């Protein structure tokens, strides 16, 4: 069964800019345009980096609408509709379908810690609720749940479940997942693993660092696929120190600070996320100085 690939290359997990506690849509418009001119292959709205956990339903849906209207088909749009409540995830996914998008990103249900059968039914319920390509999102460091390979292989049999964003630190898992490439596309969920995932036949990355440098992240993928694999690897290695600094504290606090340093947005967050430590600010500043010509 040949499934639709949502995108190939870099999908930017876009931050949600805030101003005085509210979504700053003027800033968001500028950020989206920067991604479009930077050749982002997709924009992901309402994911972890977008602080979806602190958005009300009204905010989430307005964000979806705004992004769809602004992007207007100029690149692929992926909307984050996952949560730990199956009914809410179904509701969000149906709304995403009405708004119009190229796929949805569904984080593993967290906190409740459903059984394997429960998690399977969760995903299948959402897959049956709307005719949209679904990207599973495995991020055990946040959710406390690690999707089993056997469960993923079963979920991949559903025609709407087309990909997985893998954000664990296990190289073994990446290799195992690549064995199912005929059923489910693989995206890197960690910026440090772009080249690794491409080498395993993956389709690209859902990226945090590309908030700063979409053109550069796109070029890592483009170089790899055009046969310039050494160049792709060099580019990946060049930004590893920056990537490390951007995950010294909980995402998206560091990336928002980095973006504020180059005038892209404010560093404002919603509690319980909070301003990063001075030592982290200094580290990010040092790493940004080294690569600012690449932004």
Coordinates of C-alpha atoms in Angstrom, one line a residue:
X1 CA 0.0 0.0 0.0
X2 CA 1.6 3.3 -1.2
X3 CA 0.9 6.1 1.3
X4 CA 1.2 9.8 0.8
X5 CA 4.4 11.4 2.1
X6 CA 3.5 14.5 4.0
X7 CA 6.8 16.3 3.2
X8 CA 10.4 15.7 2.5
X9 CA 13.1 17.8 4.1
X10 CA 12.8 20.2 7.0
X11 CA 9.5 20.8 8.8
X12 CA 9.9 23.7 11.3
X13 CA 8.3 23.1 14.6
X14 CA 7.3 26.8 14.8
X15 CA 7.3 28.6 18.2
X16 CA 4.1 30.5 19.2
X17 CA 5.1 34.1 19.9
X18 CA 3.5 35.8 22.8
X19 CA 3.1 39.5 23.8
X20 CA 1.7 40.4 27.2
X21 CA 0.2 36.9 27.6
X22 CA -1.5 36.7 24.2
X23 CA -0.5 35.3 20.9
X24 CA 1.4 37.9 18.9
X25 CA -0.1 37.4 15.4
X26 CA 1.9 40.2 13.8
X27 CA 5.1 38.4 14.9
X28 CA 3.7 35.1 13.9
X29 CA 3.1 36.4 10.4
X30 CA 6.7 37.5 10.1
X31 CA 8.0 34.2 11.4
X32 CA 5.9 32.3 8.8
X33 CA 7.2 34.5 6.0
X34 CA 10.7 33.9 7.1
X35 CA 10.1 30.2 6.9
X36 CA 8.7 30.5 3.5
X37 CA 11.6 32.6 2.1
X38 CA 13.9 30.2 3.9
X39 CA 12.7 27.2 1.9
X40 CA 11.1 25.3 4.8
X41 CA 9.5 22.2 3.3
X42 CA 6.8 22.2 6.0
X43 CA 5.6 24.3 8.9
X44 CA 4.4 22.6 12.0
X45 CA 1.9 24.6 14.1
X46 CA 0.8 23.8 17.6
X47 CA 3.4 21.3 18.6
X48 CA 5.6 21.0 21.6
X49 CA 7.8 23.9 20.5
X50 CA 4.6 25.9 19.9
X51 CA 3.6 25.5 23.6
X52 CA 0.4 23.7 22.6
X53 CA -0.1 22.4 26.2
X54 CA -0.9 25.9 27.4
X55 CA -3.2 26.9 24.5
X56 CA -6.9 27.0 25.0
X57 CA -9.0 25.3 22.4
X58 CA -10.1 28.8 21.1
X59 CA -6.4 29.8 20.8
X60 CA -5.4 26.6 19.2
X61 CA -8.2 26.8 16.5
X62 CA -7.5 30.5 15.8
X63 CA -3.8 29.6 15.4
X64 CA -4.7 26.8 13.0
X65 CA -6.9 29.2 10.9
X66 CA -4.3 31.9 10.9
X67 CA -1.5 29.6 9.7
X68 CA -3.7 28.0 7.0
X69 CA -4.7 31.5 5.7
X70 CA -1.2 32.8 5.8
X71 CA 0.6 29.9 4.3
X72 CA -2.1 29.4 1.7
X73 CA -0.6 26.3 0.1
X74 CA 2.9 27.9 -0.3
X75 CA 4.5 25.0 1.8
X76 CA 3.1 22.0 3.6
X77 CA 1.2 22.7 6.8
X78 CA 1.1 20.2 9.7
X79 CA -1.1 20.9 12.7
X80 CA -0.5 19.5 16.1
X81 CA -3.7 17.9 17.3
X82 CA -2.4 15.4 19.9
X83 CA -3.3 15.3 23.5
X84 CA -3.8 12.7 26.3
X85 CA -7.6 12.9 26.0
X86 CA -8.7 10.9 23.0
X87 CA -12.0 12.8 22.6
X88 CA -10.1 16.1 22.6
X89 CA -7.6 14.8 20.1
X90 CA -10.4 13.7 17.8
X91 CA -12.0 17.1 18.1
X92 CA -8.8 18.9 17.3
X93 CA -8.1 16.7 14.3
X94 CA -11.6 17.2 12.9
X95 CA -11.1 21.0 13.2
X96 CA -7.7 20.7 11.5
X97 CA -9.4 18.9 8.6
X98 CA -11.9 21.6 8.2
X99 CA -9.3 24.4 8.3
X100 CA -7.2 22.6 5.7
X101 CA -3.8 21.1 6.2
X102 CA -1.4 18.5 4.8
X103 CA -1.2 16.3 7.9
X104 CA -1.5 16.3 11.7
X105 CA 1.1 15.5 14.4
X106 CA -0.1 13.3 17.2
X107 CA 2.0 13.1 20.4
X108 CA 1.8 9.9 22.3
X109 CA -0.9 10.3 25.0
X110 CA 1.0 11.3 28.2
X111 CA 0.3 11.2 32.0
X112 CA -2.6 8.8 31.8
X113 CA 0.0 6.1 30.6
X114 CA -2.5 4.0 28.7
X115 CA -1.9 0.3 28.2
X116 CA -0.5 -0.7 24.8
X117 CA -4.0 -1.7 23.7
X118 CA -5.4 1.6 25.0
X119 CA -2.8 3.6 23.1
X120 CA -3.5 1.6 20.0
X121 CA -7.2 2.3 20.2
X122 CA -6.4 6.0 20.9
X123 CA -4.6 6.4 17.6
X124 CA -7.0 4.3 15.6
X125 CA -9.9 6.3 16.9
X126 CA -8.3 9.5 15.7
X127 CA -7.3 7.9 12.4
X128 CA -10.9 7.0 11.8
X129 CA -12.2 10.4 12.7
X130 CA -10.8 12.4 9.7
X131 CA -9.3 11.7 6.3
X132 CA -5.9 13.2 7.1
X133 CA -2.3 11.8 7.0
X134 CA -1.2 11.2 10.6
X135 CA 2.4 11.6 11.9
X136 CA 2.9 9.7 15.2
X137 CA 5.1 11.6 17.7
X138 CA 7.2 9.5 20.1
X139 CA 8.9 11.6 22.7
X140 CA 9.3 9.5 25.9
X141 CA 11.3 12.1 27.8
X142 CA 8.2 14.2 27.9
X143 CA 5.4 11.7 27.9
X144 CA 6.7 8.8 30.0
X145 CA 5.5 6.5 27.2
X146 CA 7.7 4.8 24.6
X147 CA 5.8 3.5 21.6
X148 CA 6.7 -0.2 21.1
X149 CA 8.0 -1.1 17.6
X150 CA 5.4 -3.9 17.3
X151 CA 2.7 -1.4 18.2
X152 CA 4.0 1.1 15.6
X153 CA 4.1 -1.7 12.9
X154 CA 0.4 -2.4 13.7
X155 CA -0.6 1.2 13.6
X156 CA 1.3 1.6 10.3
X157 CA -1.2 -0.8 8.7
X158 CA -3.9 2.0 8.9
X159 CA -3.9 3.9 5.6
X160 CA -4.0 7.3 7.4
X161 CA -1.1 6.7 9.7
X162 CA 1.8 7.5 7.4
X163 CA 4.8 8.6 9.4
X164 CA 6.5 8.9 12.8
X165 CA 8.5 11.7 14.4
X166 CA 11.0 9.8 16.6
X167 CA 12.4 11.9 19.4
X168 CA 14.0 9.3 21.6
X169 CA 17.8 9.1 21.9
X170 CA 18.0 5.5 20.8
X171 CA 20.0 4.7 17.6
X172 CA 18.7 1.1 17.8
X173 CA 15.1 2.4 17.6
X174 CA 16.0 4.5 14.5
X175 CA 17.5 1.4 12.8
X176 CA 14.5 -0.7 13.8
X177 CA 12.0 1.9 12.6
X178 CA 13.8 2.2 9.2
X179 CA 13.0 -1.5 8.6
X180 CA 9.3 -0.4 8.2
X181 CA 10.0 2.3 5.7
X182 CA 7.6 0.7 3.2
X183 CA 4.8 1.3 5.6
X184 CA 5.7 4.4 7.6
X185 CA 7.9 7.4 6.9
X186 CA 10.6 8.3 9.5
X187 CA 11.3 11.9 10.6
X188 CA 14.0 12.9 13.0
X189 CA 12.6 14.4 16.1
X190 CA 16.0 15.6 17.3
X191 CA 18.0 18.1 15.4
X192 CA 21.2 16.3 16.2
X193 CA 20.0 13.3 14.2
X194 CA 19.1 14.8 10.8
X195 CA 22.0 13.2 9.0
X196 CA 21.5 9.9 10.8
X197 CA 17.8 9.6 9.9
X198 CA 18.5 10.6 6.2
X199 CA 21.2 7.9 6.1
X200 CA 18.6 5.4 7.2
X201 CA 16.2 6.4 4.5
X202 CA 14.2 8.8 6.5
X203 CA 12.2 11.7 5.0
X204 CA 13.7 14.6 7.0
X205 CA 13.3 16.3 10.3
X206 CA 10.7 18.1 12.4
X207 CA 13.1 20.8 13.6
X208 CA 13.5 23.3 16.4
X209 CA 16.8 24.9 15.2
X210 CA 15.2 25.7 11.8
X211 CA 13.2 28.4 13.6
X212 CA 16.5 30.3 13.4
X213 CA 17.9 28.9 10.2
X214 CA 15.4 27.2 7.9
X215 CA 17.5 27.6 4.8
X216 CA 20.5 25.9 6.4
X217 CA 18.4 23.0 7.7
X218 CA 16.8 22.6 4.3
X219 CA 20.3 22.5 2.8
X220 CA 21.4 19.7 5.0
X221 CA 18.6 17.5 3.5
X222 CA 19.0 18.9 0.0
X223 CA 22.8 18.2 0.0
X224 CA 22.3 14.7 1.2
X225 CA 19.7 13.8 -1.5
X226 CA 21.7 15.5 -4.3
X227 CA 24.7 13.1 -3.5
X228 CA 26.8 15.7 -1.5
X229 CA 26.7 13.5 1.6
X230 CA 30.0 14.7 3.0
X231 CA 28.8 18.3 2.7
X232 CA 25.5 17.3 4.4
X233 CA 27.4 15.7 7.3
X234 CA 29.7 18.7 7.6
X235 CA 26.7 21.0 7.9
X236 CA 25.1 18.8 10.5
X237 CA 28.3 18.7 12.6
X238 CA 28.8 22.5 12.3
X239 CA 25.6 23.3 14.2
X240 CA 25.8 20.5 16.8
X241 CA 27.2 22.8 19.5
X242 CA 24.3 25.3 18.9
X243 CA 21.8 22.5 19.0
X244 CA 23.2 21.3 22.3
X245 CA 22.9 24.8 23.7
X246 CA 19.2 25.0 22.5
X247 CA 18.4 21.9 24.6
X248 CA 20.3 22.9 27.7
X249 CA 17.0 23.7 29.3
X250 CA 13.4 22.8 28.4
X251 CA 12.4 23.6 24.8
X252 CA 11.2 26.1 23.7
X253 CA 12.7 28.4 26.3
X254 CA 16.2 28.4 24.8
X255 CA 15.1 28.7 21.1
X256 CA 12.9 31.7 22.0
X257 CA 15.8 33.3 23.8
X258 CA 18.0 32.7 20.7
X259 CA 15.4 34.1 18.4
X260 CA 15.0 37.2 20.6
X261 CA 18.8 37.8 20.4
X262 CA 18.5 38.1 16.6
X263 CA 15.3 40.2 16.7
X264 CA 12.9 37.6 15.5
X265 CA 10.5 37.5 18.5
X266 CA 10.3 38.1 22.2
X267 CA 11.4 35.4 24.6
X268 CA 8.1 35.4 26.4
X269 CA 6.8 32.0 27.6
X270 CA 3.8 30.7 29.4
X271 CA 4.2 29.2 32.9
X272 CA 5.3 26.7 34.0
X273 CA 8.0 27.4 31.3
X274 CA 10.2 30.2 32.6
X275 CA 13.2 32.4 31.6
X276 CA 16.4 30.4 31.1
X277 CA 19.4 30.7 33.4
X278 CA 22.1 33.3 32.8
X279 CA 24.6 30.6 32.1
X280 CA 22.4 29.1 29.4
X281 CA 21.9 32.6 27.9
X282 CA 25.7 33.1 27.7
X283 CA 26.2 29.7 26.1
X284 CA 23.5 30.3 23.5
X285 CA 25.0 33.8 22.8
X286 CA 28.5 32.3 22.3
X287 CA 27.2 29.6 19.9
X288 CA 25.0 32.1 18.0
X289 CA 28.0 34.3 17.5
X290 CA 29.9 31.5 15.8
X291 CA 27.2 30.7 13.2
X292 CA 25.3 34.0 12.9
X293 CA 26.4 34.3 9.3
X294 CA 24.4 31.1 8.5
X295 CA 21.1 32.5 9.7

